Coordinates of C-alpha atoms and ligand atoms in Angstrom, one line a residue:
X1 CA 319.0 224.2 30.9
X2 CA 315.9 224.7 33.0
X3 CA 316.0 223.1 36.5
X4 CA 313.4 220.5 37.3
X5 CA 310.8 221.4 40.0
X6 CA 310.9 219.4 43.2
X7 CA 307.6 217.8 42.3
X8 CA 308.9 216.8 38.9
X9 CA 312.1 215.3 40.5
X10 CA 310.0 213.2 43.0
X11 CA 307.6 212.2 40.2
X12 CA 310.6 211.0 38.0
X13 CA 311.9 209.0 41.0
X14 CA 308.6 207.4 42.1
X15 CA 306.7 206.8 38.8
X16 CA 307.2 204.2 36.1
X17 CA 307.3 204.8 32.4
X18 CA 308.3 202.6 29.5
X19 CA 311.4 203.6 27.5
X20 CA 311.9 203.6 23.8
X21 CA 315.2 201.9 23.1
X22 CA 316.0 203.9 20.0
X23 CA 315.5 207.1 22.1
X24 CA 317.9 205.9 24.7
X25 CA 320.5 204.4 22.4
X26 CA 323.8 205.8 21.4
X27 CA 324.7 205.7 17.7
X28 CA 327.0 202.7 18.5
X29 CA 324.1 200.9 20.1
X30 CA 321.9 201.6 17.1
X31 CA 324.6 200.2 14.9
X32 CA 324.9 197.1 17.1
X33 CA 321.1 196.6 16.9
X34 CA 321.1 197.0 13.1
X35 CA 324.1 194.7 12.6
X36 CA 322.6 191.9 14.8
X37 CA 319.4 191.9 12.7
X38 CA 321.4 191.2 9.5
X39 CA 322.2 187.8 11.0
X40 CA 318.6 187.4 12.0
X41 CA 317.3 188.2 8.5
X42 CA 319.6 185.5 7.0
X43 CA 318.2 183.0 9.5
X44 CA 314.6 184.0 8.5
X45 CA 315.3 183.4 4.8
X46 CA 317.1 180.1 5.3
X47 CA 314.7 178.6 8.0
X48 CA 311.1 178.9 7.1
X49 CA 310.0 175.5 8.4
X50 CA 310.9 173.7 11.7
X51 CA 313.1 171.2 9.7
X52 CA 315.0 174.1 8.1
X53 CA 315.3 175.9 11.4
X54 CA 316.6 172.7 13.1
X55 CA 319.2 172.2 10.4
X56 CA 320.3 175.9 10.5
X57 CA 320.6 176.0 14.3
X58 CA 322.7 172.7 14.1
X59 CA 325.1 174.4 11.7
X60 CA 325.4 177.5 13.9
X61 CA 326.1 175.2 17.0
X62 CA 328.6 173.0 15.2
X63 CA 330.5 176.1 14.2
X64 CA 330.9 176.8 17.9
X65 CA 332.1 173.2 18.7
X66 CA 328.8 171.6 19.6
X67 CA 328.4 167.9 18.7
X68 CA 325.5 165.6 18.4
X69 CA 324.1 163.9 21.6
X70 CA 322.3 160.6 21.6
X71 CA 320.1 159.7 24.6
X72 CA 321.9 157.4 27.0
X73 CA 325.4 159.0 26.4
X74 CA 327.4 159.9 29.4
X75 CA 327.9 163.7 29.9
X76 CA 330.5 165.7 31.8
X77 CA 331.1 169.3 32.8
X78 CA 332.2 171.3 29.7
X79 CA 330.2 169.3 27.2
X80 CA 328.4 171.2 24.4
X81 CA 325.8 169.1 22.8
X82 CA 322.6 169.1 20.7
X83 CA 319.8 166.6 20.5
X84 CA 318.2 166.5 17.1
X85 CA 314.6 165.4 17.7
X86 CA 313.4 163.8 14.4
X87 CA 314.9 166.7 12.5
X88 CA 312.0 168.9 13.6
X89 CA 312.9 170.1 17.0
X90 CA 316.3 170.7 18.8
X91 CA 317.7 170.8 22.3
X92 CA 321.0 172.5 22.6
X93 CA 322.8 172.4 25.9
X94 CA 326.1 173.2 27.6
X95 CA 327.0 171.5 30.9
X96 CA 328.4 174.2 33.2
X97 CA 330.6 173.9 36.3
X98 CA 328.0 175.2 38.8
X99 CA 326.4 172.5 41.1
X100 CA 323.3 171.4 39.4
X101 CA 321.4 170.7 42.6
X102 CA 321.8 174.3 43.7
X103 CA 322.0 176.2 40.4
X104 CA 319.6 174.0 38.3
X105 CA 319.5 174.5 34.5
X106 CA 318.8 177.8 32.8
X107 CA 316.3 177.0 30.0
X108 CA 315.3 179.1 27.0
X109 CA 312.4 177.6 25.2
X110 CA 311.2 178.9 21.8
X111 CA 309.3 177.3 18.9
X112 CA 310.3 177.0 15.3
X113 CA 307.0 176.1 13.6
X114 CA 304.8 178.8 12.1
X115 CA 301.3 179.0 10.7
X116 CA 301.3 177.8 7.1
X117 CA 299.3 175.6 4.6
X118 CA 300.1 171.9 4.6
X119 CA 299.3 169.7 1.7
X120 CA 296.7 167.0 2.1
X121 CA 297.8 163.4 1.5
X122 CA 296.1 163.0 -1.8
X123 CA 296.5 166.6 -3.0
X124 CA 296.8 166.7 -6.8
X125 CA 294.0 167.3 -9.3
X126 CA 293.2 169.3 -12.4
X127 CA 290.2 171.3 -13.4
X128 CA 289.3 173.8 -16.1
X129 CA 292.8 173.8 -17.6
X130 CA 294.6 174.4 -14.2
X131 CA 296.4 172.0 -11.9
X132 CA 295.9 172.3 -8.2
X133 CA 297.1 170.9 -4.8
X134 CA 294.6 170.6 -1.9
X135 CA 295.8 172.0 1.5
X136 CA 294.9 171.9 5.1
X137 CA 295.9 174.9 7.1
X138 CA 298.3 174.6 10.1
X139 CA 297.9 176.9 13.1
X140 CA 295.8 180.1 13.4
X141 CA 295.6 181.7 10.0
X142 CA 293.3 184.4 8.6
X143 CA 292.6 182.5 5.4
X144 CA 291.9 185.5 3.2
X145 CA 295.6 186.7 3.8
X146 CA 296.9 183.6 1.9
X147 CA 295.3 184.3 -1.4
X148 CA 297.0 186.1 -4.3
X149 CA 300.5 186.1 -2.8
X150 CA 303.6 184.1 -4.0
X151 CA 304.0 180.9 -2.1
X152 CA 307.0 178.4 -1.9
X153 CA 306.8 174.7 -1.4
X154 CA 309.0 173.2 1.4
X155 CA 309.2 169.8 3.0
X156 CA 310.0 166.2 2.5
X157 CA 308.6 163.2 0.7
X158 CA 309.4 159.7 1.8
X159 CA 309.4 157.3 -1.2
X160 CA 308.2 153.7 -1.4
X161 CA 311.7 152.4 -0.5
X162 CA 311.9 154.7 2.6
X163 CA 314.3 157.3 1.2
X164 CA 313.7 160.9 2.2
X165 CA 313.6 163.5 -0.6
X166 CA 313.9 167.2 0.3
X167 CA 311.7 169.5 -1.7
X168 CA 312.2 173.3 -1.9
X169 CA 310.7 175.2 -4.8
X170 CA 310.0 179.0 -4.8
X171 CA 312.9 180.5 -2.8
X172 CA 315.5 180.9 -5.5
X173 CA 314.8 183.9 -7.7
X174 CA 314.9 181.6 -10.8
X175 CA 312.3 179.2 -9.3
X176 CA 308.6 179.4 -10.1
X177 CA 306.3 180.1 -7.2
X178 CA 302.8 178.9 -6.3
X179 CA 299.5 180.8 -5.8
X180 CA 296.0 180.7 -4.4
X181 CA 293.3 182.3 -6.6
X182 CA 291.0 185.0 -5.2
X183 CA 287.8 186.4 -6.7
X184 CA 287.9 189.6 -8.7
X185 CA 286.1 192.5 -7.0
X186 CA 283.9 192.9 -10.0
X187 CA 282.2 189.6 -9.1
X188 CA 282.9 189.8 -5.4
X189 CA 279.7 191.4 -4.2
X190 CA 278.4 188.3 -2.3
X191 CA 281.9 187.5 -1.0
X192 CA 282.4 191.1 0.2
X193 CA 279.4 190.9 2.4
X194 CA 280.7 187.7 4.1
X195 CA 282.5 187.9 7.5
X196 CA 286.3 187.8 7.1
X197 CA 286.3 184.3 8.8
X198 CA 284.1 182.7 6.1
X199 CA 284.8 184.8 2.9
X200 CA 287.6 182.4 2.0
X201 CA 286.9 178.8 3.0
X202 CA 289.5 176.2 4.1
X203 CA 288.5 174.0 1.1
X204 CA 289.1 176.9 -1.4
X205 CA 292.8 177.3 -0.3
X206 CA 293.9 175.2 -3.4
X207 CA 297.4 175.8 -4.8
X208 CA 297.7 176.7 -8.4
X209 CA 300.5 174.5 -9.8
X210 CA 300.3 174.6 -13.6
X211 CA 298.6 174.9 -16.9
X212 CA 300.7 173.0 -19.5
X213 CA 298.9 169.9 -20.9
X214 CA 301.0 166.7 -21.4
X215 CA 301.5 166.1 -25.1
X216 CA 299.4 162.9 -25.5
X217 CA 295.8 162.8 -26.8
X218 CA 294.9 159.6 -24.9
X219 CA 295.7 160.9 -21.4
X220 CA 292.7 162.3 -19.4
X221 CA 294.5 164.5 -16.8
X222 CA 297.1 166.1 -19.0
X223 CA 298.1 169.0 -16.7
X224 CA 298.4 166.8 -13.7
X225 CA 300.6 164.4 -15.7
X226 CA 302.9 167.4 -16.7
X227 CA 303.3 168.2 -13.0
X228 CA 303.9 164.6 -12.0
X229 CA 306.5 164.1 -14.7
X230 CA 308.4 167.2 -13.7
X231 CA 308.3 166.0 -10.0
X232 CA 309.5 162.6 -11.1
X233 CA 312.3 164.0 -13.2
X234 CA 313.5 166.4 -10.5
X235 CA 312.9 164.3 -7.3
X236 CA 312.2 160.8 -8.5
X237 CA 308.8 160.7 -6.9
X238 CA 305.3 159.5 -7.9
X239 CA 301.9 160.6 -6.9
X240 CA 301.7 157.8 -4.3
X241 CA 304.7 159.4 -2.5
X242 CA 302.5 162.3 -1.4
X243 CA 300.9 159.7 1.0
X244 CA 304.0 159.8 3.1
X245 CA 305.0 163.5 2.7
X246 CA 305.2 166.6 4.8
X247 CA 304.9 169.4 2.3
X248 CA 304.0 173.0 3.3
X249 CA 303.3 176.2 1.4
X250 CA 304.9 179.2 3.0
X251 CA 305.1 182.8 1.8
X252 CA 307.9 183.2 -0.8
X253 CA 308.7 186.6 0.6
X254 CA 312.2 187.3 1.9
X255 CA 312.8 189.3 5.1
X256 CA 313.0 193.0 4.2
X257 CA 313.6 196.2 6.1
X258 CA 310.5 198.3 6.6
X259 CA 310.2 202.1 6.4
X260 CA 312.4 205.0 5.4
X261 CA 314.6 204.6 8.5
X262 CA 314.8 200.7 8.3
X263 CA 314.0 200.5 12.1
X264 CA 311.5 197.6 11.5
X265 CA 311.8 194.3 9.7
X266 CA 309.1 192.3 7.9
X267 CA 309.2 188.6 7.4
X268 CA 307.2 185.4 7.3
X269 CA 307.4 183.5 10.6
X270 CA 308.8 186.0 13.1
X271 CA 306.5 184.0 15.5
X272 CA 308.6 182.4 16.8
X273 CA 312.0 182.6 14.9
X274 CA 312.4 186.0 16.4
X275 CA 312.9 184.4 19.8
X276 CA 314.6 181.3 18.5
X277 CA 317.5 183.2 16.9
X278 CA 318.2 185.3 20.0
X279 CA 318.0 182.1 22.2
X280 CA 320.5 180.2 20.1
X281 CA 322.9 183.2 19.7
X282 CA 322.8 184.0 23.4
X283 CA 323.8 180.4 24.2
X284 CA 326.6 180.3 21.5
X285 CA 327.9 183.8 22.4
X286 CA 328.2 182.9 26.1
X287 CA 330.2 179.7 26.0
X288 CA 332.2 180.3 29.2
X289 CA 329.2 180.7 31.5
X290 CA 329.2 178.6 34.7
X291 CA 325.5 177.8 34.5
X292 CA 324.2 174.7 32.7
X293 CA 322.2 176.2 29.9
X294 CA 319.6 174.6 27.6
X295 CA 317.9 176.0 24.5
X296 CA 314.8 174.2 23.3
X297 CA 313.6 174.9 19.8
X298 CA 310.2 173.2 19.8
X299 CA 307.8 172.1 17.0
X300 CA 304.0 172.0 17.0
X301 CA 303.5 175.0 19.3
X302 CA 301.0 176.5 16.8
X303 CA 298.7 173.4 17.1
X304 CA 299.0 172.8 20.9
X305 CA 302.6 171.6 21.5
X306 CA 301.6 168.0 20.8
X307 CA 303.5 164.9 19.6
X308 CA 307.1 163.8 20.0
X309 CA 308.5 167.1 18.7
X310 CA 306.1 169.3 20.7
X311 CA 306.8 170.9 24.1
X312 CA 304.4 168.5 25.9
X313 CA 306.7 165.6 24.9
X314 CA 308.8 164.0 27.7
X315 CA 312.0 164.8 25.8
X316 CA 312.8 167.9 27.8
X317 CA 312.6 166.1 31.1
X318 CA 314.4 163.1 29.6
X319 CA 317.4 165.2 28.7
X320 CA 317.4 167.0 32.1
X321 CA 317.3 163.5 33.7
X322 CA 320.2 162.3 31.6
X323 CA 322.3 165.3 32.4
X324 CA 321.6 164.9 36.1
X325 CA 322.2 161.1 36.1
X326 CA 325.6 161.6 34.3
X327 CA 326.8 164.0 36.9
X328 CA 325.4 162.0 39.8
X329 CA 322.7 164.5 40.7
X330 CA 319.1 164.1 41.7
X331 CA 317.0 165.1 38.8
X332 CA 314.0 166.1 40.9
X333 CA 316.1 168.6 42.8
X334 CA 317.7 169.8 39.6
X335 CA 314.3 170.6 38.1
X336 CA 313.2 172.4 41.3
X337 CA 316.2 174.7 41.0
X338 CA 315.9 175.3 37.2
X339 CA 314.6 178.4 35.7
X340 CA 313.0 178.9 32.3
X341 CA 312.2 181.8 30.0
X342 CA 309.4 180.7 27.7
X343 CA 310.6 182.6 24.7
X344 CA 307.6 183.5 22.5
X345 CA 306.2 186.6 20.8
X346 CA 303.3 188.8 22.0
X347 CA 301.0 191.2 20.3
X348 CA 302.4 194.7 19.7
X349 CA 300.1 197.6 20.4
X350 CA 298.8 198.8 17.0
X351 CA 297.1 202.2 16.8
X352 CA 295.2 201.0 13.8
X353 CA 293.4 198.5 15.9
X354 CA 293.5 200.4 19.2
X355 CA 290.1 199.1 20.5
X356 CA 291.4 195.6 21.3
X357 CA 294.3 196.8 23.4
X358 CA 294.6 198.3 26.9
X359 CA 297.4 200.7 26.2
X360 CA 299.0 200.8 29.7
X361 CA 299.4 197.0 29.6
X362 CA 300.3 196.5 26.0
X363 CA 303.7 195.9 24.4
X364 CA 304.8 199.1 22.8
X365 CA 307.0 198.8 19.7
X366 CA 310.8 199.4 20.3
X367 CA 310.2 199.5 24.1
X368 CA 312.1 196.2 24.5
X369 CA 311.6 192.5 25.1
X370 CA 308.3 191.9 26.7
X371 CA 307.5 189.8 29.8
X372 CA 304.0 188.4 30.1
X373 CA 303.5 187.3 33.7
X374 CA 300.5 185.4 32.4
X375 CA 298.8 184.7 29.0
X376 CA 295.6 182.6 28.6
X377 CA 292.1 183.7 28.1
X378 CA 289.1 185.0 30.1
X379 CA 289.9 184.7 33.9
X380 CA 293.6 183.8 33.2
X381 CA 292.4 180.4 32.0
X382 CA 295.1 178.1 30.6
X383 CA 298.2 180.0 31.6
X384 CA 301.4 179.8 33.7
X385 CA 301.0 182.7 36.0
X386 CA 304.6 183.4 37.2
X387 CA 305.2 184.3 40.8
X388 CA 306.1 187.8 41.9
X389 CA 309.3 186.4 43.3
X390 CA 310.4 184.9 40.0
X391 CA 309.4 188.0 38.0
X392 CA 311.4 190.0 40.6
X393 CA 314.4 187.7 40.1
X394 CA 314.3 188.3 36.3
X395 CA 313.6 192.0 36.8
X396 CA 316.8 192.4 38.9
X397 CA 318.8 190.4 36.4
X398 CA 317.7 192.8 33.6
X399 CA 318.4 195.8 35.8
X400 CA 321.9 194.6 36.7
X401 CA 322.6 194.0 33.0
X402 CA 321.1 197.2 31.6
X403 CA 318.3 195.4 29.6
X404 CA 315.5 197.7 28.6
X405 CA 312.3 195.6 28.8
X406 CA 308.6 195.9 29.4
X407 CA 305.6 194.0 30.5
X408 CA 302.3 193.3 28.6
X409 CA 299.2 191.3 28.3
X410 CA 298.1 190.1 24.8
X411 CA 295.2 192.6 24.6
X412 CA 292.1 193.8 26.5
X413 CA 290.6 191.5 29.1
X414 CA 288.1 189.2 27.3
X415 CA 289.1 190.5 23.8
X416 CA 290.4 187.0 23.0
X417 CA 293.6 185.3 24.3
X418 CA 296.4 182.9 23.5
X419 CA 298.9 180.5 25.2
X420 CA 302.5 179.5 25.0
X421 CA 304.6 176.6 26.0
X422 CA 305.2 178.2 29.5
X423 CA 302.6 176.2 31.3
X424 CA 303.9 172.8 30.0
X425 CA 307.4 173.6 31.3
X426 CA 306.1 175.0 34.6
X427 CA 304.2 171.7 35.1
X428 CA 307.6 170.0 35.5
X429 CA 308.2 172.1 38.6
X430 CA 310.4 174.5 36.6
X431 CA 309.9 178.2 37.4
X432 CA 308.9 179.8 34.1
X433 CA 307.8 183.1 32.7
X434 CA 307.1 184.3 29.2
X435 CA 309.4 186.7 27.5
X436 CA 309.7 187.7 23.8
X437 CA 309.3 190.1 21.0
X438 CA 306.2 192.2 20.3
X439 CA 304.9 191.5 16.8
X440 CA 302.7 193.6 14.4
X441 CA 300.2 191.5 12.3
X442 CA 301.1 188.3 14.1
X443 CA 300.3 185.1 12.1
X444 CA 300.0 187.1 8.9
X445 CA 302.1 185.8 5.9
X446 CA 304.3 188.9 6.5
X447 CA 304.8 190.0 10.1
X448 CA 306.6 193.0 11.4
X449 CA 308.9 193.5 14.4
X450 CA 311.2 196.3 15.6
X451 CA 315.0 195.6 15.3
X452 CA 315.4 197.2 18.8
X453 CA 313.1 194.6 20.3
X454 CA 314.9 191.7 18.6
X455 CA 318.2 192.9 20.0
X456 CA 316.7 193.6 23.5
X457 CA 315.5 190.0 23.6
X458 CA 319.1 188.8 22.7
X459 CA 320.4 191.0 25.5
X460 CA 317.8 189.6 27.9
X461 CA 318.7 186.0 27.1
X462 CA 322.4 186.8 27.4
X463 CA 321.8 188.2 30.9
X464 CA 319.8 185.0 31.8
X465 CA 322.5 182.5 30.7
X466 CA 325.6 184.5 31.7
Ligands
MN501 MN1 304.5 181.8 19.2
MN502 MN1 301.8 181.7 17.1

C-alpha cells in the first residue's frame, strides 16, 4: 500500500466530499438496503392515492398497537394514536416520557398525494365509436407523458343516498386498463413543431373507456350506455353519482427494480411516498423512544397544501394543542421546543440534463438523504430557510448515528424552483428543515430513486425520533 503524502492527508482532513453509500457499504448493509426496499415497493403498489396511503399506514400502525384518536380525547404518556383526517391525511403520534415543555415534539411531515389526472364532475361522453372520460390534471404534470400509457382508475363515488363506493380498476392483472390517445408520428408534423408544454392540451387528456355499443337500436349513446350499465352492475352507481365523486387516473405500472444490478427502483408517486414510508417505519420501529413523536402524512401538497387535509390546515397545531393540554403543558412553549423534518423529495442530478443543475450543490444519486436548507424560487422567495444552528443540530445527529447524507438545491439559481410544506410548519414557530430522497424524472408517471437513498432517509428519520 502506498503511503499518503502529508498534503493529501491534510487535504482529506480539511476538505469535504460527498460519499456514495453503495461504495461505503458492507455486503450486509447492501442486503439491508435491498430488503428494506421490498417493503417500500409493496407500499407503492398498494397506496397510489392519498386515501389508499392513509388506509395502508393505518394498517401498519394498528399492527404495532396504535389506536384511533378522536379530537378532544384525553391523552397520557405511552399513548400510541392516529388521527384519520377525512380518510385522506393522517397524523400518527406517540406520547413519550420526556417533558414536552423542554423536549417539544419531533415531527416528520411528508405528503401522500401525487400528480395525476382527476375526472371532471360530468366526465362521460362518446364520439366516433369510442367512449371517453374528461379529466382535469392535478399537480405539476408534463401532459405529453400521460398519453399512450396504461392507466388505472382509483377513488370513491358518493351515491344519492350518501353511501361511499370505492372504485379500483386497472391494478389487478385481470383488470382492463384505461388510455389516452396520442397522434401517430405520420400525422404529427404540426404537433412535433409545438413546444412540449402545448403539444398536448389539457382538454385532450380524455380517457378511452370503451367501444362496445349497447344492444338497442333506439338508444343514441350506445357505448356510453354500455359503460354506465357495467358501472351500475359492479358498483350500483349512475351517471349522476359522478357529481359527488373523487376519481383519479394514475399509471397502472407496478414498482419495479431498474438496471442490471437492481440498485434503483422505478414507480409512480415516489414523490412523496418515498419519504412517507420511511417516516412511518421510523416511528413504528422506534416505539420505545422517550421523545413525543408525530408523523404527518399530508394531502394536497401538489396543489399548495390547501384545504382541511392539506398542511396549511390548523389540524397539526390542534393535535399539538390537545397533546399539550392533556399533559397539562403550555402549547405555545411546546411548539417553540418542537423540531420538524419536512420530508419531501428533491431533484436528483441527471447528467442527461446537466445544464439545469449546479453540480456542487445538487443531490447526487446514492449519496444519501438530502437536506435542502432552503427551497423556493429566484432570491429564495417562498421558502423556509432553516438556521445554521438547526442545520448544525441535525448534522450532529446524523454524524452521531452514522447517517450518510448530503445537501442540495433543486437546480441552478433562476432555473425554476419549487416549494414544500416546510414553510407552513415553520410559520407555527416550529424549527423545520427539508430532508428527503433525490428523484430522477420527478412528477413523471414513472419516477426513479436509488434504494440507498430510501434507506438513508429511513436511517435519518430513525436518528431524529430515537
Ligand atoms: Mn413532494
Ligand atoms: Mn411534487
